[in-house]
Coordinates of C-alpha atoms in Angstrom, one line a residue:
Chain A
M1 CA 24.7 147.3 75.6
K2 CA 22.4 148.7 78.2
R3 CA 23.2 150.1 81.7
Y4 CA 21.1 150.1 84.5
D5 CA 21.4 151.7 88.0
V6 CA 21.0 149.3 91.1
S7 CA 20.9 150.9 94.5
T8 CA 21.6 148.8 97.4
H9 CA 20.5 149.3 100.9
A10 CA 22.4 147.0 103.1
H11 CA 26.1 146.1 103.8
Q12 CA 25.3 142.8 102.0
E13 CA 22.4 142.1 100.0
L14 CA 20.9 140.2 97.0
V15 CA 18.8 142.4 94.5
D16 CA 16.5 140.6 92.3
V17 CA 17.4 142.0 88.8
T18 CA 15.6 139.3 86.8
D19 CA 12.9 141.7 85.5
R20 CA 15.3 144.2 84.2
V21 CA 17.3 141.7 82.4
R22 CA 14.3 140.2 80.9
R23 CA 13.4 143.6 79.6
A24 CA 16.7 144.2 78.3
V25 CA 16.3 141.0 76.2
Q26 CA 12.7 141.8 75.0
E27 CA 13.7 145.3 73.9
S28 CA 16.9 143.9 72.1
G29 CA 14.6 142.1 69.5
V30 CA 17.0 139.1 69.6
S31 CA 14.9 135.8 69.1
E32 CA 17.8 133.2 69.7
G33 CA 21.1 134.0 71.4
I34 CA 22.4 134.8 74.6
C35 CA 22.2 137.5 77.3
V36 CA 25.4 138.6 79.3
V37 CA 24.9 140.4 82.5
F38 CA 28.1 142.1 83.9
V39 CA 28.8 144.0 87.2
P40 CA 31.5 146.6 86.7
H41 CA 32.5 146.6 90.3
T42 CA 35.2 144.6 92.5
T43 CA 33.1 144.2 95.6
A44 CA 29.9 142.9 94.1
G45 CA 29.0 140.2 91.7
V46 CA 26.1 138.6 90.2
T47 CA 24.6 135.1 90.5
I48 CA 21.6 133.0 89.7
N49 CA 19.9 131.2 92.5
E50 CA 16.2 130.5 93.9
N51 CA 13.6 133.0 93.5
A52 CA 11.0 131.6 95.7
D53 CA 12.4 131.6 99.4
P54 CA 14.4 134.8 100.4
D55 CA 16.1 132.6 103.1
V56 CA 18.3 131.1 100.2
G57 CA 19.8 134.4 99.6
R58 CA 20.3 135.1 103.2
D59 CA 21.9 131.7 103.8
L60 CA 24.2 132.4 100.8
L61 CA 25.6 135.6 102.5
T62 CA 25.9 133.7 105.8
A63 CA 27.9 130.9 104.2
L64 CA 30.2 133.4 102.4
E65 CA 30.9 135.0 105.9
R66 CA 31.7 131.7 107.2
A67 CA 33.8 130.5 104.3
V68 CA 35.4 134.0 103.6
P69 CA 35.2 136.1 107.2
W70 CA 35.1 139.7 107.0
K71 CA 37.9 139.8 109.5
G72 CA 41.0 137.9 108.6
D73 CA 44.7 137.9 107.7
Y74 CA 44.2 140.7 104.9
R75 CA 46.6 143.6 104.0
H76 CA 44.2 145.6 101.7
G77 CA 44.2 149.1 103.3
E78 CA 40.4 149.7 102.7
G79 CA 39.6 146.8 104.9
N80 CA 36.9 145.2 102.6
S81 CA 39.1 142.4 101.2
A82 CA 36.4 139.9 102.0
A83 CA 33.9 141.7 99.5
H84 CA 36.6 141.5 96.9
V85 CA 37.2 137.7 97.7
R86 CA 33.4 137.0 97.6
A87 CA 33.1 138.9 94.2
S88 CA 35.4 136.6 92.7
L89 CA 33.9 133.5 94.1
V90 CA 30.5 134.4 92.9
G91 CA 31.7 136.0 89.8
S92 CA 31.1 139.3 88.2
S93 CA 29.1 138.0 85.3
C94 CA 26.6 135.5 84.2
H95 CA 24.9 134.5 81.0
V96 CA 21.5 133.3 80.2
I97 CA 20.2 131.7 77.1
V98 CA 17.9 133.6 74.9
S99 CA 15.2 131.6 73.1
G100 CA 11.9 132.6 71.7
G101 CA 12.7 136.2 72.3
D102 CA 12.9 135.7 76.2
L103 CA 15.2 134.7 78.8
E104 CA 15.3 130.7 79.4
L105 CA 15.6 130.4 83.1
G106 CA 14.7 127.5 85.2
T107 CA 11.3 127.5 87.1
W108 CA 13.0 128.3 90.5
Q109 CA 15.9 130.5 89.0
G110 CA 16.3 134.4 89.3
I111 CA 19.2 136.6 88.5
Y112 CA 20.6 138.5 91.6
F113 CA 23.0 141.5 91.9
A114 CA 25.1 140.5 94.8
E115 CA 26.3 143.4 96.9
F116 CA 29.1 142.6 99.2
D117 CA 30.1 146.1 100.4
G118 CA 27.1 148.5 100.5
P119 CA 24.9 150.4 100.7
R120 CA 26.1 151.8 97.3
R121 CA 24.9 153.1 94.0
R122 CA 25.9 150.5 91.5
Q123 CA 25.5 149.6 87.9
L124 CA 24.5 146.5 86.0
W125 CA 25.4 146.1 82.2
V126 CA 23.6 143.9 79.9
Q127 CA 24.6 142.8 76.4
V128 CA 22.3 140.5 74.2
L129 CA 23.8 138.6 71.2
E130 CA 21.9 137.0 68.5
R131 CA 22.9 133.5 67.1
A132 CA 23.5 133.8 63.5
S133 CA 21.1 131.6 61.6
Chain B
M1 CA 19.2 125.7 71.9
K2 CA 19.4 122.0 72.9
R3 CA 17.9 120.5 76.0
Y4 CA 19.6 117.4 77.5
D5 CA 18.3 115.0 80.4
V6 CA 20.8 114.3 82.9
S7 CA 20.1 111.7 85.5
T8 CA 22.2 111.8 88.7
H9 CA 22.5 108.9 91.1
A10 CA 23.9 110.1 94.3
H11 CA 23.5 113.0 96.7
Q12 CA 26.5 114.7 95.3
E13 CA 28.0 113.7 92.1
L14 CA 30.0 115.2 89.0
V15 CA 28.6 113.8 85.7
D16 CA 30.9 114.0 82.7
V17 CA 28.9 115.8 79.9
T18 CA 31.8 116.7 77.6
D19 CA 30.5 114.2 74.9
R20 CA 27.0 115.7 74.9
V21 CA 28.2 119.2 74.5
R22 CA 30.8 118.2 71.9
R23 CA 27.8 116.6 69.9
A24 CA 25.6 119.7 70.3
V25 CA 28.5 121.7 68.8
Q26 CA 29.1 119.5 65.9
E27 CA 25.4 119.3 65.2
S28 CA 25.1 123.1 65.2
G29 CA 27.3 123.5 62.1
V30 CA 29.1 126.5 63.9
S31 CA 32.6 126.7 63.0
E32 CA 34.0 129.4 65.0
G33 CA 32.2 130.9 68.1
I34 CA 31.3 129.8 71.6
C35 CA 29.3 127.3 73.2
V36 CA 27.3 128.3 76.3
V37 CA 26.3 125.3 78.7
F38 CA 23.5 126.2 81.2
V39 CA 22.0 124.3 84.1
P40 CA 18.3 125.4 84.7
H41 CA 18.5 124.3 88.5
T42 CA 19.4 126.1 91.8
T43 CA 20.9 123.2 93.6
A44 CA 23.3 122.0 90.8
G45 CA 25.9 123.6 88.6
V46 CA 28.4 123.1 85.9
T47 CA 32.1 123.1 86.1
I48 CA 35.1 122.3 84.0
N49 CA 38.0 120.4 85.7
E50 CA 40.2 117.3 85.1
N51 CA 39.1 114.4 83.0
A52 CA 41.6 111.8 83.9
D53 CA 41.5 111.0 87.7
P54 CA 38.2 110.7 89.1
D55 CA 39.5 111.6 92.6
V56 CA 39.7 115.3 91.5
G57 CA 36.0 115.4 91.3
R58 CA 35.6 113.5 94.6
D59 CA 38.2 116.0 96.1
L60 CA 36.2 119.1 94.8
L61 CA 33.0 117.7 96.4
T62 CA 35.0 117.0 99.8
A63 CA 36.5 120.6 99.7
L64 CA 33.0 122.0 99.1
E65 CA 31.7 120.3 102.1
R66 CA 34.5 121.5 104.3
A67 CA 34.1 125.2 103.0
V68 CA 30.3 125.2 103.0
P69 CA 29.1 122.4 105.4
W70 CA 25.8 120.6 104.8
K71 CA 24.9 121.6 108.5
G72 CA 25.2 125.1 109.5
D73 CA 23.4 128.2 110.6
Y74 CA 20.8 128.0 107.7
R75 CA 17.0 129.3 107.6
H76 CA 15.9 127.9 104.2
G77 CA 13.2 125.4 105.1
E78 CA 14.0 122.7 102.7
G79 CA 17.3 122.0 104.6
N80 CA 19.3 122.0 101.4
S81 CA 20.9 125.5 101.6
A82 CA 24.5 124.2 101.2
A83 CA 23.5 122.9 97.7
H84 CA 22.1 126.4 96.8
V85 CA 25.4 127.9 98.1
R86 CA 27.6 125.5 96.4
A87 CA 25.7 126.0 93.0
S88 CA 26.4 129.7 93.2
L89 CA 30.0 129.0 93.9
V90 CA 30.6 126.8 91.0
G91 CA 28.2 128.6 88.8
S92 CA 25.1 127.7 86.8
S93 CA 26.8 128.0 83.5
C94 CA 30.1 127.9 81.7
H95 CA 31.4 128.6 78.0
V96 CA 33.9 126.9 75.8
I97 CA 35.3 128.5 72.7
V98 CA 34.4 126.7 69.4
S99 CA 37.0 126.6 66.7
G100 CA 37.4 124.5 63.6
G101 CA 33.8 123.1 64.3
D102 CA 34.7 121.7 67.6
L103 CA 35.0 122.3 71.3
E104 CA 38.4 123.8 72.1
L105 CA 39.2 122.3 75.5
G106 CA 42.5 121.9 77.2
T107 CA 44.2 118.3 77.1
W108 CA 43.1 117.6 80.6
Q109 CA 39.6 119.4 80.7
G110 CA 36.3 117.9 80.8
I111 CA 32.8 119.4 81.3
Y112 CA 30.9 118.3 84.6
F113 CA 27.4 118.6 85.5
A114 CA 27.6 119.2 89.3
E115 CA 24.8 117.6 91.4
F116 CA 24.7 118.9 94.9
D117 CA 21.3 117.6 96.0
G118 CA 20.5 114.5 94.2
P119 CA 19.8 112.0 93.1
R120 CA 17.3 113.8 90.7
R121 CA 16.4 114.0 87.0
R122 CA 17.9 117.2 85.8
Q123 CA 18.3 119.1 82.5
L124 CA 21.3 120.7 80.7
W125 CA 20.7 123.2 78.1
V126 CA 23.4 124.2 75.4
Q127 CA 23.4 127.2 73.0
V128 CA 26.1 127.5 70.4
L129 CA 26.9 131.1 68.8
E130 CA 28.7 131.8 65.5
R131 CA 31.2 134.4 65.5
A132 CA 30.2 136.8 62.6
S133 CA 32.9 137.1 60.0
Chain C
M1 CA 40.4 132.8 68.6
K2 CA 43.8 134.0 69.9
R3 CA 46.2 132.0 71.9
Y4 CA 48.7 133.8 74.3
D5 CA 51.4 132.5 76.4
V6 CA 51.4 133.3 80.0
S7 CA 54.4 132.6 82.2
T8 CA 53.9 132.3 85.9
H9 CA 56.8 132.6 88.5
A10 CA 55.2 131.6 91.9
H11 CA 53.2 128.7 93.1
Q12 CA 50.3 131.0 93.4
E13 CA 50.1 134.2 91.6
L14 CA 47.7 136.6 89.8
V15 CA 48.9 137.9 86.4
D16 CA 47.3 140.9 85.0
V17 CA 46.4 140.0 81.3
T18 CA 44.0 143.0 80.8
D19 CA 46.1 144.5 78.2
R20 CA 46.5 141.4 76.2
V21 CA 42.8 140.8 76.2
R22 CA 42.2 144.6 75.1
R23 CA 44.8 144.2 72.3
A24 CA 42.9 141.0 71.1
V25 CA 39.6 142.9 71.1
Q26 CA 40.9 145.8 69.2
E27 CA 42.6 143.6 66.7
S28 CA 39.3 141.5 66.2
G29 CA 37.8 144.7 64.6
V30 CA 34.6 144.0 66.6
S31 CA 32.7 147.1 67.6
E32 CA 29.7 145.7 69.6
G33 CA 29.7 142.2 71.3
I34 CA 31.4 140.2 73.9
C35 CA 34.9 138.9 74.6
V36 CA 35.5 135.4 76.1
V37 CA 38.6 134.7 78.1
F38 CA 39.4 130.9 78.6
V39 CA 42.0 129.1 80.5
P40 CA 42.7 125.6 79.0
H41 CA 44.2 124.3 82.3
T42 CA 42.5 122.7 85.4
T43 CA 44.9 124.1 88.1
A44 CA 44.5 127.7 87.0
G45 CA 41.6 130.0 86.3
V46 CA 40.8 133.6 85.3
T47 CA 39.1 136.2 87.5
I48 CA 38.2 139.9 87.5
N49 CA 39.0 142.1 90.4
E50 CA 40.8 145.3 91.6
N51 CA 43.6 146.6 89.4
A52 CA 44.8 149.2 91.9
D53 CA 46.1 147.7 95.1
P54 CA 48.1 144.5 94.6
D55 CA 47.2 143.6 98.1
V56 CA 43.7 142.6 96.8
G57 CA 45.1 139.8 94.8
R58 CA 47.3 138.7 97.8
D59 CA 44.4 138.7 100.0
L60 CA 42.3 136.6 97.3
L61 CA 45.1 134.0 97.5
T62 CA 45.1 133.9 101.1
A63 CA 41.4 133.8 101.6
L64 CA 41.2 130.7 99.2
E65 CA 44.0 129.1 101.2
R66 CA 41.9 129.4 104.3
A67 CA 38.5 128.2 102.6
V68 CA 40.2 125.4 100.6
P69 CA 43.5 124.6 102.4
W70 CA 46.3 123.0 100.3
K71 CA 46.5 120.1 102.8
G72 CA 43.4 118.2 103.5
D73 CA 41.4 115.3 103.1
Y74 CA 42.2 114.8 99.3
R75 CA 43.0 111.4 97.5
H76 CA 44.2 112.9 94.1
G77 CA 47.7 111.3 93.6
E78 CA 49.4 114.5 92.3
G79 CA 48.9 116.2 95.8
N80 CA 47.5 119.5 94.0
S81 CA 43.7 119.0 94.7
A82 CA 43.4 122.3 96.3
A83 CA 44.4 123.9 93.1
H84 CA 41.8 122.1 91.1
V85 CA 39.3 123.1 93.7
R86 CA 40.2 126.7 93.6
A87 CA 40.1 126.7 89.8
S88 CA 36.5 125.5 89.9
L89 CA 35.6 128.1 92.3
V90 CA 37.2 131.0 90.6
G91 CA 36.3 129.6 87.2
S92 CA 38.2 128.8 84.0
S93 CA 36.7 131.5 81.9
C94 CA 35.2 135.0 81.9
H95 CA 33.5 137.4 79.5
V96 CA 33.5 141.1 79.1
I97 CA 31.2 143.2 77.0
V98 CA 32.9 145.0 74.0
S99 CA 31.3 148.3 73.0
G100 CA 32.9 151.0 70.9
G101 CA 35.4 148.6 69.8
D102 CA 37.0 148.3 73.3
L103 CA 36.6 146.2 76.5
E104 CA 34.0 147.5 78.8
L105 CA 35.3 147.2 82.4
G106 CA 34.6 149.1 85.5
T107 CA 37.1 151.7 86.5
W108 CA 38.7 149.6 89.1
Q109 CA 38.4 146.1 87.2
G110 CA 41.4 144.2 85.7
I111 CA 41.4 140.6 84.2
Y112 CA 43.7 138.4 86.0
F113 CA 45.1 134.9 85.2
A114 CA 44.9 132.9 88.5
E115 CA 47.8 130.6 88.9
F116 CA 47.1 128.0 91.6
D117 CA 49.9 125.5 90.9
G118 CA 52.9 127.2 89.4
P119 CA 55.2 128.4 88.3
R120 CA 54.4 126.9 84.8
R121 CA 54.1 127.9 81.2
R122 CA 50.4 128.4 80.7
Q123 CA 48.0 129.6 77.9
L124 CA 45.2 132.0 77.6
W125 CA 42.6 131.8 74.8
V126 CA 40.5 134.7 73.6
Q127 CA 37.4 134.7 71.3
V128 CA 35.5 137.9 70.4
L129 CA 32.0 137.9 69.1
E130 CA 30.2 140.5 67.3
R131 CA 26.5 141.2 68.1
A132 CA 24.7 140.8 64.8
S133 CA 22.9 144.0 64.0

């Protein structure tokens, strides 16, 4: 597995990590298989969404604030329960198919580290598995 | 990996793709492992839910419209931000365990392509990995 | 694959299954790879979140009740549509990277069986895959 540092710079932010994940796949030497991207935090996640218009990411964060407001009937003492909930909704991992030695993403897809309680220094872990032939 | 065409016929729709995924597993010859189902789009996803009563799928779409309304404080110019958000919530991929050469699903589980901005011609990608023994 | 019984004791509940999954990984003998955790039900799921303060789990369930209320414009005859929707949002599976023969989780992460329509006797399935070297 590979470990990467990700620095976030806002309270909520989507950081494009597609290039880092692609490099991990290329360096692994795996031709056919899958790539698992894992976030070892409980107030951040990872999601795949549009890579063209940054407003899509902004709208995702806005919609999450509406569906899971920052202030609410929460008990967790740190006051960041909404970040924990959003992490569970978006998910702490994703996987992408590897084929021909590269990530197989749709034309408009990018992989995003989703920060829900930043800014912080975070990590992103990547594991690449080969399909036995 | 295998690529399948999926045609959707409504603006929002759950299309049962369980049989297609099962066929991909059987054709792969993999006996023990996992199967990864991936949707290469940013306004559609894939989810596992009840295969018996179609009202469950209808209720899922209704609940998503309530949690993430189509009209809202969005900036993305194409006007389909809610579809992007729903795709990130449901997820663009899922995986199912393969055992005895077949998909291991619960009795009531089916795999559904989740269209959030159709009708469109879509794709579904499937990768099957063997557990090294 | 390994199958485990999980008994839930409330209508909604997060059950910590980290130890069971860790044991499955250790018994598999896999050193480098991934571990897939799958819930074969449509009104329960699995999620990774904070393992320290139980209020985080309680807040997750509260936030889901707010975002996807138990009573709503549902048609499914069994009256538990919200449980189905929450299962699709949280997801019926997760995966964790395996390295050095053990689960690679963040310091504060635990794996939780998420019951949305209990109490019931449930199952949890685990498959461990080795990275071909």
